[in-house]
Amino acid sequence: MRISLTTSKNNTMRKQIAAANWKMNLTYQQAEKLLDEMIATPHELKDGQLAIFAVPFPYLQLANEKLGGKKNVFVAAQNCYNKKSGAYTGEVSVEMLTSMNIEYVVLGHSERREYFNESNQLLAEKINICLDNNINPIFCCGESLSIREANTQNDFVGKQLEESLYHLSAEQIQKIVIAYEPIWAIGTGKTASSEQAQEMHAFIRSQLAKKYGNDIAENITILYGGSVKGNNAAELFSQKDVDGGLVGGASLNATEFVAIINALK
Ligand code: PGA
């Protein structure tokens, strides 16, 4: 299933996305129950709006079976390896993912950067292998609390974009979804204010415009992540440059996640 880009309300080609990041949560049985609840809870995805479920590797097939064929709904992986195939015990290749019709992969989540030492350079390699295999990366970036307190978040995020993405062609960059996730807001219940989110999203878009031109920058989807909930999503998503959310905790509850889907603009 290929996505067709649809012009949305704000007159750009960019998509509005609610992406669930289950992280390392749920047993198989709990995952099955949550997917069933999701399907049973009424929600509407308009043209140009997508719901993406980044589930643990062992549940990809289950999610495919439950969600496959649903309009504007995609299953994603939470990571992949930067090598094609071979003796890399425990790793998962993009070829394995494409052979299961997976079209999105979350890359560079701050938890992977922190606990698995993923560098901007390694992520550039992962981005390349995904694009070579028709997988769309959801590229995460974002600063820690100490960087925010030192007010150097723009330099920090700018460097993450530059070192992992700016080798891409104009055509390739449009296949990337960017997720801005301030680390101090992840799993803490402390959401960035909608002004803080908008400010950083506008900065990211301005950097993309400098490198690739305005038209291309306007077409790139930029998600906000960090304690997005059913009751704050609409306010965050109403910001001009916030095109949806990457959602951890609240994506583990069908009612909450559906409220987030329904808050897409
Ligand atoms: P959270 O996680 O919604 O639980 O803060 C977001 C994320 O890490 O993607």
mmCIF file of C-alpha atoms and ligand atoms in Angstrom:
data_model
loop_
_atom_site.group_PDB
_atom_site.id
_atom_site.type_symbol
_atom_site.label_atom_id
_atom_site.label_comp_id
_atom_site.label_asym_id
_atom_site.label_seq_id
_atom_site.Cartn_x
_atom_site.Cartn_y
_atom_site.Cartn_z
ATOM 1 C CA MET A 1 0.000 0.000 0.000
ATOM 2 C CA ARG A 2 1.586 3.329 -1.077
ATOM 3 C CA ILE A 3 0.381 6.574 0.397
ATOM 4 C CA SER A 4 -0.887 9.223 -1.880
ATOM 5 C CA LEU A 5 -0.040 12.725 -0.760
ATOM 6 C CA THR A 6 -3.177 14.742 -0.381
ATOM 7 C CA THR A 7 -3.437 18.478 -0.057
ATOM 8 C CA SER A 8 -4.603 19.180 3.471
ATOM 9 C CA LYS A 9 -6.437 22.155 4.931
ATOM 10 C CA ASN A 10 -3.335 24.243 5.309
ATOM 11 C CA ASN A 11 -2.673 24.001 1.588
ATOM 12 C CA THR A 12 0.537 22.045 1.756
ATOM 13 C CA MET A 13 1.159 18.473 0.748
ATOM 14 C CA ARG A 14 2.233 17.485 4.211
ATOM 15 C CA LYS A 15 0.472 14.757 6.092
ATOM 16 C CA GLN A 16 -1.011 14.989 9.587
ATOM 17 C CA ILE A 17 0.060 11.947 11.589
ATOM 18 C CA ALA A 18 -0.774 10.335 14.914
ATOM 19 C CA ALA A 19 2.017 7.826 15.521
ATOM 20 C CA ALA A 20 1.862 5.365 18.399
ATOM 21 C CA ASN A 21 5.183 4.331 19.894
ATOM 22 C CA TRP A 22 4.511 1.338 22.107
ATOM 23 C CA LYS A 23 8.191 1.068 23.089
ATOM 24 C CA MET A 24 8.991 -2.170 25.006
ATOM 25 C CA ASN A 25 5.529 -2.607 26.468
ATOM 26 C CA LEU A 26 2.710 -5.181 26.457
ATOM 27 C CA THR A 27 2.589 -8.932 26.195
ATOM 28 C CA TYR A 28 1.331 -10.502 22.991
ATOM 29 C CA GLN A 29 -2.111 -10.961 24.534
ATOM 30 C CA GLN A 30 -2.239 -7.369 25.744
ATOM 31 C CA ALA A 31 -1.142 -6.152 22.303
ATOM 32 C CA GLU A 32 -3.929 -8.146 20.678
ATOM 33 C CA LYS A 33 -6.470 -6.697 23.106
ATOM 34 C CA LEU A 34 -5.284 -3.130 22.558
ATOM 35 C CA LEU A 35 -5.426 -3.498 18.762
ATOM 36 C CA ASP A 36 -8.956 -4.907 19.015
ATOM 37 C CA GLU A 37 -9.988 -2.006 21.246
ATOM 38 C CA MET A 38 -8.447 0.479 18.819
ATOM 39 C CA ILE A 39 -10.405 -0.991 15.937
ATOM 40 C CA ALA A 40 -13.618 -0.985 17.965
ATOM 41 C CA THR A 41 -13.295 2.664 19.090
ATOM 42 C CA PRO A 42 -14.820 4.946 16.471
ATOM 43 C CA HIS A 43 -12.306 7.247 14.797
ATOM 44 C CA GLU A 44 -12.039 8.932 11.495
ATOM 45 C CA LEU A 45 -8.963 9.499 9.376
ATOM 46 C CA LYS A 46 -9.582 12.093 6.703
ATOM 47 C CA ASP A 47 -7.556 12.332 3.517
ATOM 48 C CA GLY A 48 -4.040 13.378 4.393
ATOM 49 C CA GLN A 49 -4.307 12.047 7.953
ATOM 50 C CA LEU A 50 -2.476 8.890 8.970
ATOM 51 C CA ALA A 51 -2.372 6.680 12.039
ATOM 52 C CA ILE A 52 0.895 4.765 12.428
ATOM 53 C CA PHE A 53 1.509 2.021 14.983
ATOM 54 C CA ALA A 54 5.157 1.450 15.897
ATOM 55 C CA VAL A 55 4.928 -1.861 17.702
ATOM 56 C CA PRO A 56 7.649 -4.189 19.034
ATOM 57 C CA PHE A 57 9.150 -6.465 16.358
ATOM 58 C CA PRO A 58 7.418 -9.665 17.577
ATOM 59 C CA TYR A 59 4.020 -8.005 17.109
ATOM 60 C CA LEU A 60 4.499 -6.642 13.581
ATOM 61 C CA GLN A 61 2.671 -9.516 11.974
ATOM 62 C CA LEU A 62 -0.173 -9.358 14.477
ATOM 63 C CA ALA A 63 -0.557 -5.610 13.880
ATOM 64 C CA ASN A 64 -0.456 -6.212 10.132
ATOM 65 C CA GLU A 65 -3.214 -8.791 10.426
ATOM 66 C CA LYS A 66 -5.388 -6.580 12.624
ATOM 67 C CA LEU A 67 -4.815 -3.243 10.871
ATOM 68 C CA GLY A 68 -3.844 -4.237 7.323
ATOM 69 C CA GLY A 69 -6.139 -2.795 4.670
ATOM 70 C CA LYS A 70 -7.527 -0.079 6.964
ATOM 71 C CA LYS A 71 -7.529 3.263 5.197
ATOM 72 C CA ASN A 72 -4.586 5.529 6.112
ATOM 73 C CA VAL A 73 -3.341 3.172 8.824
ATOM 74 C CA PHE A 74 0.241 1.869 8.818
ATOM 75 C CA VAL A 75 2.302 -0.463 10.948
ATOM 76 C CA ALA A 76 5.849 0.645 11.757
ATOM 77 C CA ALA A 77 8.969 -0.800 13.354
ATOM 78 C CA GLN A 78 10.733 1.005 16.187
ATOM 79 C CA ASN A 79 14.235 0.449 14.835
ATOM 80 C CA CYS A 80 16.245 -1.386 12.181
ATOM 81 C CA TYR A 81 19.887 -2.200 11.587
ATOM 82 C CA ASN A 82 22.219 -0.272 9.299
ATOM 83 C CA LYS A 83 23.537 -3.354 7.461
ATOM 84 C CA LYS A 84 21.778 -5.251 4.689
ATOM 85 C CA SER A 85 21.989 -8.774 6.140
ATOM 86 C CA GLY A 86 24.420 -11.255 7.616
ATOM 87 C CA ALA A 87 26.058 -12.212 10.893
ATOM 88 C CA TYR A 88 24.502 -9.619 13.189
ATOM 89 C CA THR A 89 22.792 -11.770 15.794
ATOM 90 C CA GLY A 90 19.680 -10.214 17.235
ATOM 91 C CA GLU A 91 19.359 -7.410 14.705
ATOM 92 C CA VAL A 92 16.532 -6.766 12.239
ATOM 93 C CA SER A 93 17.153 -5.716 8.635
ATOM 94 C CA VAL A 94 15.095 -3.433 6.438
ATOM 95 C CA GLU A 95 14.729 -6.282 3.990
ATOM 96 C CA MET A 96 12.936 -8.276 6.697
ATOM 97 C CA LEU A 97 10.637 -5.320 7.272
ATOM 98 C CA THR A 98 9.817 -4.702 3.619
ATOM 99 C CA SER A 99 9.136 -8.401 3.164
ATOM 100 C CA MET A 100 6.395 -7.891 5.785
ATOM 101 C CA ASN A 101 5.060 -4.789 3.994
ATOM 102 C CA ILE A 102 6.278 -2.434 6.692
ATOM 103 C CA GLU A 103 6.587 1.086 5.285
ATOM 104 C CA TYR A 104 7.686 3.180 8.290
ATOM 105 C CA VAL A 105 10.491 2.880 10.834
ATOM 106 C CA VAL A 106 11.127 5.083 13.859
ATOM 107 C CA LEU A 107 14.812 6.049 13.899
ATOM 108 C CA GLY A 108 16.944 7.871 16.414
ATOM 109 C CA HIS A 109 14.535 7.881 19.316
ATOM 110 C CA SER A 110 16.255 9.542 22.278
ATOM 111 C CA GLU A 111 16.076 6.250 24.186
ATOM 112 C CA ARG A 112 18.086 4.566 21.429
ATOM 113 C CA ARG A 113 20.520 7.451 21.308
ATOM 114 C CA GLU A 114 20.995 7.286 25.069
ATOM 115 C CA TYR A 115 20.938 3.549 25.888
ATOM 116 C CA PHE A 116 22.345 2.182 22.630
ATOM 117 C CA ASN A 117 24.728 5.004 21.763
ATOM 118 C CA GLU A 118 23.162 5.740 18.403
ATOM 119 C CA SER A 119 25.038 8.658 16.854
ATOM 120 C CA ASN A 120 23.941 11.099 14.169
ATOM 121 C CA GLN A 121 26.355 9.326 11.793
ATOM 122 C CA LEU A 122 24.931 5.852 12.484
ATOM 123 C CA LEU A 123 21.444 7.274 11.983
ATOM 124 C CA ALA A 124 22.469 8.704 8.610
ATOM 125 C CA GLU A 125 23.382 5.136 7.587
ATOM 126 C CA LYS A 126 20.071 3.782 8.861
ATOM 127 C CA ILE A 127 18.218 6.533 7.001
ATOM 128 C CA ASN A 128 20.036 5.586 3.792
ATOM 129 C CA ILE A 129 19.306 1.889 3.998
ATOM 130 C CA CYS A 130 15.630 2.615 4.734
ATOM 131 C CA LEU A 131 15.255 4.946 1.760
ATOM 132 C CA ASP A 132 17.078 2.492 -0.506
ATOM 133 C CA ASN A 133 14.415 -0.051 0.456
ATOM 134 C CA ASN A 134 11.352 2.188 0.220
ATOM 135 C CA ILE A 135 10.866 2.536 3.950
ATOM 136 C CA ASN A 136 9.949 5.970 5.290
ATOM 137 C CA PRO A 137 11.941 6.929 8.376
ATOM 138 C CA ILE A 138 10.314 8.773 11.259
ATOM 139 C CA PHE A 139 13.445 10.583 12.367
ATOM 140 C CA CYS A 140 13.478 11.678 16.015
ATOM 141 C CA CYS A 141 15.421 14.647 17.290
ATOM 142 C CA GLY A 142 15.301 16.749 20.421
ATOM 143 C CA GLU A 143 17.328 18.190 23.265
ATOM 144 C CA SER A 144 17.870 17.283 26.912
ATOM 145 C CA LEU A 145 16.829 19.503 29.807
ATOM 146 C CA SER A 146 20.372 20.838 30.336
ATOM 147 C CA ILE A 147 20.562 21.923 26.697
ATOM 148 C CA ARG A 148 17.157 23.613 26.965
ATOM 149 C CA GLU A 149 18.261 25.368 30.166
ATOM 150 C CA ALA A 150 21.402 26.599 28.433
ATOM 151 C CA ASN A 151 19.154 27.826 25.600
ATOM 152 C CA THR A 152 21.237 26.012 22.969
ATOM 153 C CA GLN A 153 18.427 23.728 21.753
ATOM 154 C CA ASN A 154 18.366 25.216 18.249
ATOM 155 C CA ASP A 155 22.072 24.552 17.682
ATOM 156 C CA PHE A 156 21.704 21.044 19.070
ATOM 157 C CA VAL A 157 18.672 20.050 17.004
ATOM 158 C CA GLY A 158 20.098 21.826 13.950
ATOM 159 C CA LYS A 159 23.199 19.639 14.218
ATOM 160 C CA GLN A 160 21.125 16.466 14.546
ATOM 161 C CA LEU A 161 19.313 17.352 11.316
ATOM 162 C CA GLU A 162 22.494 18.362 9.531
ATOM 163 C CA GLU A 163 24.499 15.266 10.434
ATOM 164 C CA SER A 164 21.779 12.696 9.807
ATOM 165 C CA LEU A 165 19.703 14.191 6.986
ATOM 166 C CA TYR A 166 21.425 16.857 4.951
ATOM 167 C CA HIS A 167 23.230 14.428 2.669
ATOM 168 C CA LEU A 168 19.791 13.509 1.262
ATOM 169 C CA SER A 169 18.532 14.750 -2.089
ATOM 170 C CA ALA A 170 15.473 17.002 -2.350
ATOM 171 C CA GLU A 171 13.427 14.005 -3.407
ATOM 172 C CA GLN A 172 14.649 11.855 -0.519
ATOM 173 C CA ILE A 173 14.128 14.405 2.250
ATOM 174 C CA GLN A 174 10.410 14.517 1.430
ATOM 175 C CA LYS A 175 10.117 10.863 2.416
ATOM 176 C CA ILE A 176 11.255 11.654 5.960
ATOM 177 C CA VAL A 177 8.853 12.376 8.789
ATOM 178 C CA ILE A 178 10.587 14.391 11.512
ATOM 179 C CA ALA A 179 9.572 13.958 15.151
ATOM 180 C CA TYR A 180 10.726 16.668 17.527
ATOM 181 C CA GLU A 181 10.789 15.177 21.003
ATOM 182 C CA PRO A 182 12.315 17.257 23.783
ATOM 183 C CA ILE A 183 13.817 14.624 26.097
ATOM 184 C CA TRP A 184 12.650 16.524 29.182
ATOM 185 C CA ALA A 185 9.040 16.017 28.055
ATOM 186 C CA ILE A 186 9.200 12.285 27.281
ATOM 187 C CA GLY A 187 7.353 10.113 29.754
ATOM 188 C CA THR A 188 7.553 12.879 32.348
ATOM 189 C CA GLY A 189 4.033 14.235 32.019
ATOM 190 C CA LYS A 190 5.716 17.587 31.348
ATOM 191 C CA THR A 191 4.597 18.596 27.862
ATOM 192 C CA ALA A 192 6.336 21.389 25.999
ATOM 193 C CA SER A 193 3.936 24.312 25.787
ATOM 194 C CA SER A 194 2.320 24.683 22.404
ATOM 195 C CA GLU A 195 4.414 27.870 21.952
ATOM 196 C CA GLN A 196 7.643 25.982 22.716
ATOM 197 C CA ALA A 197 6.646 23.234 20.285
ATOM 198 C CA GLN A 198 5.685 25.699 17.555
ATOM 199 C CA GLU A 199 8.895 27.663 18.039
ATOM 200 C CA MET A 200 11.084 24.587 17.553
ATOM 201 C CA HIS A 201 8.989 23.226 14.683
ATOM 202 C CA ALA A 202 9.231 26.581 12.900
ATOM 203 C CA PHE A 203 12.985 26.546 13.491
ATOM 204 C CA ILE A 204 13.280 23.024 12.043
ATOM 205 C CA ARG A 205 11.208 24.022 9.015
ATOM 206 C CA SER A 206 13.319 27.160 8.503
ATOM 207 C CA GLN A 207 16.496 25.053 8.544
ATOM 208 C CA LEU A 208 14.977 22.651 6.016
ATOM 209 C CA ALA A 209 13.970 25.650 3.888
ATOM 210 C CA LYS A 210 17.526 26.988 3.955
ATOM 211 C CA LYS A 211 18.860 23.676 2.741
ATOM 212 C CA TYR A 212 16.086 22.499 0.388
ATOM 213 C CA GLY A 213 13.975 25.580 -0.336
ATOM 214 C CA ASN A 214 10.624 26.727 0.993
ATOM 215 C CA ASP A 215 8.357 24.516 -1.073
ATOM 216 C CA ILE A 216 10.045 21.328 0.038
ATOM 217 C CA ALA A 217 10.255 22.431 3.667
ATOM 218 C CA GLU A 218 6.523 23.179 3.663
ATOM 219 C CA ASN A 219 5.812 19.632 2.537
ATOM 220 C CA ILE A 220 7.703 17.884 5.333
ATOM 221 C CA THR A 221 5.649 16.516 8.201
ATOM 222 C CA ILE A 222 7.013 17.483 11.625
ATOM 223 C CA LEU A 223 5.519 15.685 14.622
ATOM 224 C CA TYR A 224 5.756 16.692 18.256
ATOM 225 C CA GLY A 225 6.457 14.031 20.886
ATOM 226 C CA GLY A 226 6.621 14.215 24.668
ATOM 227 C CA SER A 227 3.627 13.565 26.948
ATOM 228 C CA VAL A 228 1.025 14.076 24.213
ATOM 229 C CA LYS A 229 -2.348 13.074 25.671
ATOM 230 C CA GLY A 230 -5.959 13.127 24.605
ATOM 231 C CA ASN A 231 -6.503 16.371 26.473
ATOM 232 C CA ASN A 232 -3.541 18.373 25.128
ATOM 233 C CA ALA A 233 -3.282 17.067 21.561
ATOM 234 C CA ALA A 234 -5.709 19.504 19.926
ATOM 235 C CA GLU A 235 -3.908 22.523 21.373
ATOM 236 C CA LEU A 236 -0.492 21.225 20.241
ATOM 237 C CA PHE A 237 -1.732 20.195 16.793
ATOM 238 C CA SER A 238 -3.417 23.568 16.256
ATOM 239 C CA GLN A 239 0.025 25.128 15.922
ATOM 240 C CA LYS A 240 0.932 26.001 12.356
ATOM 241 C CA ASP A 241 4.033 23.837 12.110
ATOM 242 C CA VAL A 242 2.931 20.932 14.301
ATOM 243 C CA ASP A 243 1.647 18.183 12.032
ATOM 244 C CA GLY A 244 0.664 15.616 14.637
ATOM 245 C CA GLY A 245 2.359 13.628 17.354
ATOM 246 C CA LEU A 246 4.594 10.698 18.226
ATOM 247 C CA VAL A 247 2.919 9.267 21.281
ATOM 248 C CA GLY A 248 4.336 6.916 23.892
ATOM 249 C CA GLY A 249 2.363 6.360 27.094
ATOM 250 C CA ALA A 250 -0.997 7.544 25.792
ATOM 251 C CA SER A 251 -0.790 5.199 22.806
ATOM 252 C CA LEU A 252 -1.170 2.231 25.170
ATOM 253 C CA ASN A 253 -4.771 3.193 25.843
ATOM 254 C CA ALA A 254 -7.270 2.962 22.977
ATOM 255 C CA THR A 255 -9.543 5.769 24.205
ATOM 256 C CA GLU A 256 -6.583 8.129 24.689
ATOM 257 C CA PHE A 257 -4.989 7.333 21.354
ATOM 258 C CA VAL A 258 -8.260 7.662 19.478
ATOM 259 C CA ALA A 259 -8.759 11.081 21.086
ATOM 260 C CA ILE A 260 -5.308 12.001 19.745
ATOM 261 C CA ILE A 261 -6.186 10.743 16.255
ATOM 262 C CA ASN A 262 -9.386 12.764 16.368
ATOM 263 C CA ALA A 263 -7.399 15.870 17.356
ATOM 264 C CA LEU A 264 -5.437 15.864 14.067
ATOM 265 C CA LYS A 265 -6.150 18.950 12.018
HETATM 266 P P1 PGA B 1 5.519 9.833 25.864
HETATM 267 O O1 PGA B 1 6.641 9.272 24.846
HETATM 268 O O2 PGA B 1 4.326 10.191 25.020
HETATM 269 O O3 PGA B 1 5.261 8.714 26.817
HETATM 270 O O4 PGA B 1 6.116 11.030 26.523
HETATM 271 C C1 PGA B 1 6.835 9.872 23.598
HETATM 272 C C2 PGA B 1 7.955 9.151 22.870
HETATM 273 O O5 PGA B 1 8.958 8.813 23.506
HETATM 274 O O6 PGA B 1 7.866 8.886 21.650
#
